[in-house]
Tab-separated table of N, CA and C in Angstrom:
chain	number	residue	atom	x	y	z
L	1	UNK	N	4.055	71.678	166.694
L	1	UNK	CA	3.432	71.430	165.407
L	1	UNK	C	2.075	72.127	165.384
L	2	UNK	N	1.583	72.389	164.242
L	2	UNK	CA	0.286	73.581	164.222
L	2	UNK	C	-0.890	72.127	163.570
L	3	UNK	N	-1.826	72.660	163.522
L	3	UNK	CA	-2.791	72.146	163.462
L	3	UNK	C	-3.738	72.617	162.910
L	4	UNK	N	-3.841	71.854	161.773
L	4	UNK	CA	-5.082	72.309	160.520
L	4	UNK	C	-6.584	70.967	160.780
L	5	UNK	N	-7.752	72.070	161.640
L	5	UNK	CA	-8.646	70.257	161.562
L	5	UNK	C	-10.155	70.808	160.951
L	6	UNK	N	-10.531	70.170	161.233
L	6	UNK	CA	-11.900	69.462	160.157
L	6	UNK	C	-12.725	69.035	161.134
L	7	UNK	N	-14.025	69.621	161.708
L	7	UNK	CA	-14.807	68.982	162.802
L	7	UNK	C	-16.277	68.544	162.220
L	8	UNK	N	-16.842	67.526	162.619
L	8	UNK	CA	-17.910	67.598	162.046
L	8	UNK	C	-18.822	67.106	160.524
L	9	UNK	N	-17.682	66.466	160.062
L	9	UNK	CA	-17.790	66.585	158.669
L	9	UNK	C	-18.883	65.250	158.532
L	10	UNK	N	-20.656	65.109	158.314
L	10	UNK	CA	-21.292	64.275	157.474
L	10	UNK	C	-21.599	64.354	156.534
L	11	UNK	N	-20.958	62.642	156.388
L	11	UNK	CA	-21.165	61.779	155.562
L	11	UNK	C	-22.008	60.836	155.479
L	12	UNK	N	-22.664	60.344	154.186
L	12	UNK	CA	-23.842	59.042	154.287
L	12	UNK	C	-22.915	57.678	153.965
L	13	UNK	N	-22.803	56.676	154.094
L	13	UNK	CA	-21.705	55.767	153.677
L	13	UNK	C	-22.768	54.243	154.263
L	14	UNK	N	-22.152	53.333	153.832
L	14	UNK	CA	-22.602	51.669	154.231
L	14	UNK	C	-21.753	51.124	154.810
L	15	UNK	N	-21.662	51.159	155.628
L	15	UNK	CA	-20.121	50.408	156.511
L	15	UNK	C	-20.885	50.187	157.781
L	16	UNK	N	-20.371	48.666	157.879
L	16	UNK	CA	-20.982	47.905	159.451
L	16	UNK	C	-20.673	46.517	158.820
L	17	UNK	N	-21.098	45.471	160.109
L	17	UNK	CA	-21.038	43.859	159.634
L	17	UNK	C	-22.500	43.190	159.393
L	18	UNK	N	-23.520	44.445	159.530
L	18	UNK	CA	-25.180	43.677	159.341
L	18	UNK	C	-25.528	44.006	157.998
L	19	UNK	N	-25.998	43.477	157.749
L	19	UNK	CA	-26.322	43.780	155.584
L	19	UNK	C	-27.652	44.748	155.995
L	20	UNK	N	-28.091	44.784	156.616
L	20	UNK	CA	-29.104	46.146	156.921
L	20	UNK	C	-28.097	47.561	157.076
L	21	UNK	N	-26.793	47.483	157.620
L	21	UNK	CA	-26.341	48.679	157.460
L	21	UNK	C	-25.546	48.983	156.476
L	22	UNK	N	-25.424	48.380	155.619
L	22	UNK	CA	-24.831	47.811	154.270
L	22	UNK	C	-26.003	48.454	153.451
L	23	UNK	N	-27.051	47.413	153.760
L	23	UNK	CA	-28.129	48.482	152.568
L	23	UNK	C	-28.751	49.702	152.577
L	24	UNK	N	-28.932	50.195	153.750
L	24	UNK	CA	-29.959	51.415	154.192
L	24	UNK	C	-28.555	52.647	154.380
L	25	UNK	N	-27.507	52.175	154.926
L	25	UNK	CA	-26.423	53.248	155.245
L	25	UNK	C	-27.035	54.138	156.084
L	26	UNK	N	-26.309	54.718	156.531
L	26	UNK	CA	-26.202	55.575	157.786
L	26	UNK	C	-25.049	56.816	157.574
L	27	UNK	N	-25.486	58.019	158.312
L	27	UNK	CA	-24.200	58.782	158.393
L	27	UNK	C	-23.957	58.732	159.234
L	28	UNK	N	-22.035	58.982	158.871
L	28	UNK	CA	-21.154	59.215	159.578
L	28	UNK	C	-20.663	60.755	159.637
L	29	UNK	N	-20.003	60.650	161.661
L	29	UNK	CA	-19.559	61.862	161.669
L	29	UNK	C	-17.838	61.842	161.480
L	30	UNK	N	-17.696	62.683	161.148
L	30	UNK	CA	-15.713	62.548	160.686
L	30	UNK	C	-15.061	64.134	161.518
L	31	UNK	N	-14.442	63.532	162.483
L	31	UNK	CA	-13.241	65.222	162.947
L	31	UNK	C	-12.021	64.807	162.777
L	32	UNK	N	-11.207	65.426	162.120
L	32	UNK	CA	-9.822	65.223	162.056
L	32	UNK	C	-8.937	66.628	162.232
L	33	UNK	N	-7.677	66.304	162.491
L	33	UNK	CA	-6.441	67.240	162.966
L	33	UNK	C	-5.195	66.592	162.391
L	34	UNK	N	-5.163	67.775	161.306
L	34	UNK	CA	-3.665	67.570	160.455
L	34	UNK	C	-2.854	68.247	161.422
L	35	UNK	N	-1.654	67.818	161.515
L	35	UNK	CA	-0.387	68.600	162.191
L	35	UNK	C	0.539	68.791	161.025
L	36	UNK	N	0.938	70.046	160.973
L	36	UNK	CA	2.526	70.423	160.085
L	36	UNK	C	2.831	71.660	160.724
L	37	UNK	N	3.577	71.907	159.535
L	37	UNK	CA	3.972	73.555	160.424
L	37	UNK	C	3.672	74.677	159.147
L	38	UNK	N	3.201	75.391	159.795
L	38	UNK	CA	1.978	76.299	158.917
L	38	UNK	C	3.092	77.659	158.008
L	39	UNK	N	4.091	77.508	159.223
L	39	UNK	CA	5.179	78.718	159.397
L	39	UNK	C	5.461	79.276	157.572
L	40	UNK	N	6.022	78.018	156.968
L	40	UNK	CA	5.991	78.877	155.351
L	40	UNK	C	4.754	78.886	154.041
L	41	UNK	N	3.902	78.754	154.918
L	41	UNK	CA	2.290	78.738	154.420
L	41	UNK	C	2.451	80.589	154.777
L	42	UNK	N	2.294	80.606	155.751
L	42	UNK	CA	1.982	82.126	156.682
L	42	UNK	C	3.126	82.988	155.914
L	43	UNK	N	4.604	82.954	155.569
L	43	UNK	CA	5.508	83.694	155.405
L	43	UNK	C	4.958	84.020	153.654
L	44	UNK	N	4.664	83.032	152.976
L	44	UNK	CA	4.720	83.406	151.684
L	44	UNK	C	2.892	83.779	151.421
L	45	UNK	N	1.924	83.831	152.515
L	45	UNK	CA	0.681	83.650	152.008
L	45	UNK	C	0.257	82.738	150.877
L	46	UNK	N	0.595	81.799	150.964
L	46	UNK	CA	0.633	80.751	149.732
L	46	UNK	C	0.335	79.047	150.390
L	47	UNK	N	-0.933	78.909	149.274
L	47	UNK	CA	-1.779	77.501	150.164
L	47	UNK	C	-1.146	76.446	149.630
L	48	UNK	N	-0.110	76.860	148.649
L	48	UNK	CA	0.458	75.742	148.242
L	48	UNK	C	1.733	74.746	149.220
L	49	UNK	N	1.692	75.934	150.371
L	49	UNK	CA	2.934	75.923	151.013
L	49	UNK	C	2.097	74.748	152.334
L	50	UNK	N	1.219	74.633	152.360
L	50	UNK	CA	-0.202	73.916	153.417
L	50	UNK	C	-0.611	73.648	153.087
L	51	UNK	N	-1.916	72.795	153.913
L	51	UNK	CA	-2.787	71.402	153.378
L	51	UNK	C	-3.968	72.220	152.976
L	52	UNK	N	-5.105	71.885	151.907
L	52	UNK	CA	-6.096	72.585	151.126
L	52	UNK	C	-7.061	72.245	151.815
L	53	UNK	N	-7.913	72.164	153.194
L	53	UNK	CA	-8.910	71.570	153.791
L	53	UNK	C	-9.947	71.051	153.105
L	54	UNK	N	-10.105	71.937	151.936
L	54	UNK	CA	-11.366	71.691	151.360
L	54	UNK	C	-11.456	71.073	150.195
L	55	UNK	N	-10.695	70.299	149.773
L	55	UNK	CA	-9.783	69.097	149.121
L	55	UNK	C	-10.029	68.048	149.590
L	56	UNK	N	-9.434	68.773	150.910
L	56	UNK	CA	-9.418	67.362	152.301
L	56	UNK	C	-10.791	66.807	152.437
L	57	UNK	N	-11.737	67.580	152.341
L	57	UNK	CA	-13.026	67.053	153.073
L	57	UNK	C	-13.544	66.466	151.923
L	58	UNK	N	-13.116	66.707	150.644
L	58	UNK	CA	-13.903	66.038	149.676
L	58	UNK	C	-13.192	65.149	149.405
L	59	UNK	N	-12.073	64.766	149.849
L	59	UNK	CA	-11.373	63.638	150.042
L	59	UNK	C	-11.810	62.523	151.050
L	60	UNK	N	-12.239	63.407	152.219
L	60	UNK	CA	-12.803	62.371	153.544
L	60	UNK	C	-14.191	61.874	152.692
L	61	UNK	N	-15.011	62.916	151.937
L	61	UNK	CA	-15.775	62.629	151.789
L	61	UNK	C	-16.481	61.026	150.485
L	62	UNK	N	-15.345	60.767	149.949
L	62	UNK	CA	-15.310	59.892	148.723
L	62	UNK	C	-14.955	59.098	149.591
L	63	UNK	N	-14.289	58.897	150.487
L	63	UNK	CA	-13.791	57.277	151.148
L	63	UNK	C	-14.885	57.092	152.413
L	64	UNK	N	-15.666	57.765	153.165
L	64	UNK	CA	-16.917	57.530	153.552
L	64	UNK	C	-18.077	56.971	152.817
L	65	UNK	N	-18.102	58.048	151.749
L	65	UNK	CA	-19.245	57.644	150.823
L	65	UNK	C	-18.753	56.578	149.843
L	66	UNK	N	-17.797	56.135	149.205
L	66	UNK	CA	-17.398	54.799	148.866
L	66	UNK	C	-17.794	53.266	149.127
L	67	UNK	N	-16.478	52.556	149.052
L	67	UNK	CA	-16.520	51.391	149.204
L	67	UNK	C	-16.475	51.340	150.513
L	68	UNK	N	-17.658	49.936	150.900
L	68	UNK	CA	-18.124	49.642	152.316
L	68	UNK	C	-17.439	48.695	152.947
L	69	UNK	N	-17.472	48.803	154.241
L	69	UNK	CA	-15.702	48.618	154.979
L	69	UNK	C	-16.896	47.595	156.201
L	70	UNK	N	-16.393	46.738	156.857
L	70	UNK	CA	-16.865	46.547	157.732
L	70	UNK	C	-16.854	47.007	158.884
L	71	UNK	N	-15.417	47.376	159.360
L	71	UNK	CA	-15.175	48.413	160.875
L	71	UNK	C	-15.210	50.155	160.693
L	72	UNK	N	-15.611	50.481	161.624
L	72	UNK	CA	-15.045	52.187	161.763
L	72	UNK	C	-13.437	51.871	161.752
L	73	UNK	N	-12.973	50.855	162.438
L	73	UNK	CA	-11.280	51.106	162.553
L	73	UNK	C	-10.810	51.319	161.047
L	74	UNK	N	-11.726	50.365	160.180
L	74	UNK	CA	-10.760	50.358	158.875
L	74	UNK	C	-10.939	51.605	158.280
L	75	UNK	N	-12.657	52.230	158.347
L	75	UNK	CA	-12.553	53.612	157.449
L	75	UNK	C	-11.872	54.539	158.150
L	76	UNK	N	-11.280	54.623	159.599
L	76	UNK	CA	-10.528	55.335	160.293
L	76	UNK	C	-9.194	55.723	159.344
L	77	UNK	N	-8.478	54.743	159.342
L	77	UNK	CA	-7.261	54.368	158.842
L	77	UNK	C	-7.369	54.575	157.471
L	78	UNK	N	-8.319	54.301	156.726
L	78	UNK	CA	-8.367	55.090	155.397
L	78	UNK	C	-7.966	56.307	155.137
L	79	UNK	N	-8.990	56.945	156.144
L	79	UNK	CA	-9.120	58.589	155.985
L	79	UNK	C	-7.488	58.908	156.526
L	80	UNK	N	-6.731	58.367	157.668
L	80	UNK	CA	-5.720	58.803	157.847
L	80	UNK	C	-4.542	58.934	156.517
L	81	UNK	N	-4.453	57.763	156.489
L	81	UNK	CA	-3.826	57.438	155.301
L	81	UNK	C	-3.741	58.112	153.617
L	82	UNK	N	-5.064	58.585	153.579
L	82	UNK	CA	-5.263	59.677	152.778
L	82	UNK	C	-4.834	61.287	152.927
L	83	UNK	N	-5.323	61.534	154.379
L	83	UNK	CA	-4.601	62.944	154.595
L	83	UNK	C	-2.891	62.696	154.784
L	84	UNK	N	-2.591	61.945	154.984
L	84	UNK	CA	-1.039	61.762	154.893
L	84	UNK	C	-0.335	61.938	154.017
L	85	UNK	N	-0.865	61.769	152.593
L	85	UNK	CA	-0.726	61.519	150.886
L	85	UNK	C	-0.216	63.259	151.171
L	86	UNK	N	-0.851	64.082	151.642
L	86	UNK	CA	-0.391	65.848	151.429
L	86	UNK	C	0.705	66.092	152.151
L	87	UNK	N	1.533	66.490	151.290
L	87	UNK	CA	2.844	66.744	151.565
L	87	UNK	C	3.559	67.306	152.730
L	88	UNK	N	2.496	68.616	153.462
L	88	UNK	CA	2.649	68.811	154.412
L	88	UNK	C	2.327	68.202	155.123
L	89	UNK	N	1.381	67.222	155.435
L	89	UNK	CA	0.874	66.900	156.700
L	89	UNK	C	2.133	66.184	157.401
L	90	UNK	N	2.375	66.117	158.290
L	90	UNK	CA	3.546	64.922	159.045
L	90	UNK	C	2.729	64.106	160.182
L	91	UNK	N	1.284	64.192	160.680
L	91	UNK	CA	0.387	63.573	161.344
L	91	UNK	C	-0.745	63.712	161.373
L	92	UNK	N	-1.885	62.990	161.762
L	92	UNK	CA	-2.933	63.316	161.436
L	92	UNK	C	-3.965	62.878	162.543
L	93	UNK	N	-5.164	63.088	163.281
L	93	UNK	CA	-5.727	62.559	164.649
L	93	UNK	C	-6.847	62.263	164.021
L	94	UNK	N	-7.585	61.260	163.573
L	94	UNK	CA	-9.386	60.817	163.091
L	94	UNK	C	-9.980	60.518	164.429
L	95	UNK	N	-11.307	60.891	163.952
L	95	UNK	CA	-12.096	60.674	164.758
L	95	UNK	C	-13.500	59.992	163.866
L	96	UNK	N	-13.720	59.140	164.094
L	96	UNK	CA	-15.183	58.663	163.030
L	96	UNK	C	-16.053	58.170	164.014
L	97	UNK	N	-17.092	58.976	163.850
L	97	UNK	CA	-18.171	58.794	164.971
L	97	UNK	C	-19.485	57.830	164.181
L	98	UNK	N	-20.111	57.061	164.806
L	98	UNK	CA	-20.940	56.189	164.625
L	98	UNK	C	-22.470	56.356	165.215
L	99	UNK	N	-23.245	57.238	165.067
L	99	UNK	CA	-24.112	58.324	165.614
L	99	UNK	C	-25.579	56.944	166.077
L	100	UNK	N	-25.923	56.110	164.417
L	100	UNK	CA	-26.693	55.340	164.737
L	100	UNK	C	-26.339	53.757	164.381
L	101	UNK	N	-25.118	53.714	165.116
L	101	UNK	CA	-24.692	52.171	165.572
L	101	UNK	C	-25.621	51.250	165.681
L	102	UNK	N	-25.831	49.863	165.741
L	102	UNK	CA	-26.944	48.984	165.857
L	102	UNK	C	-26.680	48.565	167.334
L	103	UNK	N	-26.891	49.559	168.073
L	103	UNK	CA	-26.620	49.090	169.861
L	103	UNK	C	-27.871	49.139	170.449
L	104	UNK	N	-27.747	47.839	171.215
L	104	UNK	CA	-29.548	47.939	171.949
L	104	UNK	C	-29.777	48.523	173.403
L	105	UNK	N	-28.809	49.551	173.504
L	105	UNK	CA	-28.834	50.029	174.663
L	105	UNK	C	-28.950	51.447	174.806
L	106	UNK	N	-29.886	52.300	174.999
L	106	UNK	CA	-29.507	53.750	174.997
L	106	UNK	C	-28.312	54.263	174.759
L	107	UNK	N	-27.467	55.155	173.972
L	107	UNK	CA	-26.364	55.574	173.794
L	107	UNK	C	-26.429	56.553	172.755
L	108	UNK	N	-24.902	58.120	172.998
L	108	UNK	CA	-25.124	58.662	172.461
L	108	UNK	C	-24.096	58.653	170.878
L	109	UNK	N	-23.206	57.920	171.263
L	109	UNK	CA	-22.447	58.198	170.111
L	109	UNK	C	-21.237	57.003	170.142
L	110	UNK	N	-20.739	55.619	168.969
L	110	UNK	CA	-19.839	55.023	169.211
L	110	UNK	C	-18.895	55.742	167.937
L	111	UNK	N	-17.533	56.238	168.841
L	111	UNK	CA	-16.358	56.511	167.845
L	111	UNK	C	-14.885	55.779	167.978
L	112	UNK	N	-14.166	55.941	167.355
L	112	UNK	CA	-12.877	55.293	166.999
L	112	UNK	C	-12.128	56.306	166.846
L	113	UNK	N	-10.842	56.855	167.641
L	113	UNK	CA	-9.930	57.210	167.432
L	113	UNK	C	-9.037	57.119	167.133
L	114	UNK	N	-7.666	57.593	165.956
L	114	UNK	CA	-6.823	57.235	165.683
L	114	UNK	C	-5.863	58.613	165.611
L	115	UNK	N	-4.773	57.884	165.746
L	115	UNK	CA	-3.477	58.741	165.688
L	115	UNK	C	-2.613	58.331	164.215
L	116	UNK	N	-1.921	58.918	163.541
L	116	UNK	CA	-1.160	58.152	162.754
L	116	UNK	C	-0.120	59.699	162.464
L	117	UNK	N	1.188	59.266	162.043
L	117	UNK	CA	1.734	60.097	161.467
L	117	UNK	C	3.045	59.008	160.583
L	118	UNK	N	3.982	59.869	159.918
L	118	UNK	CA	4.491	59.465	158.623
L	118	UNK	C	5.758	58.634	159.340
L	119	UNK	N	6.670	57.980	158.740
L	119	UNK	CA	7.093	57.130	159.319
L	119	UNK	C	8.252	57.590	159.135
């Protein structure tokens, strides 16, 4: 399976369980990896035939910047669930990174990984 991804992508969003990260928000980092097969994208040169990345990211980007979620797991599973909606995709790998978490311990980065593909 080929692989169409997205690294990097911030976002500002309110998602956490403290009403300080609720009100002030924080960005998030977002990498994801669509899997399909690119093969009649490439034969016909035609994006209709493959996923539009840049669709995609303004797609990742409305459900980050949206409604406020309490876990990374749940906006994880959002974003999956959304790139799934494109016809090609048949799986998808999130990554939602949590850069300034409310952790009282030196650290560089809390993320959540997910796998999902179509059923």
């Amino acid at each position: 399976m080929d692989r169409v991804a997205l690294r990097g992508l911030r976002i500002r969003g309110h998602h956490g369980v403290f009403e300080g990260e609720r009100k002030q928000g924080q960005t998030f980092v977002v990498d994801l990896a669509m899997g399909l097969d690119t093969r009649p994208a490439a034969a016909g040169d035609d994006l209709a035939q493959t996923v539009h990345y840049g669709i995609v990211a303004e797609e990742v980007a409305a459900i980050v910047g949206g409604e406020p979620v309490d876990l990374i797991e749940t906006l994880a599973q959002r974003i999956a669930d959304q790139c799934l909606t494109h016809g090609a995709v048949r799986e998808v790998e999130v990554t939602v990174h949590k850069p300034e978490a409310p952790v009282t311990v030196p650290f560089d980065d809390v993320t959540i990984t997910i796998k999902r593909s179509r059923a």
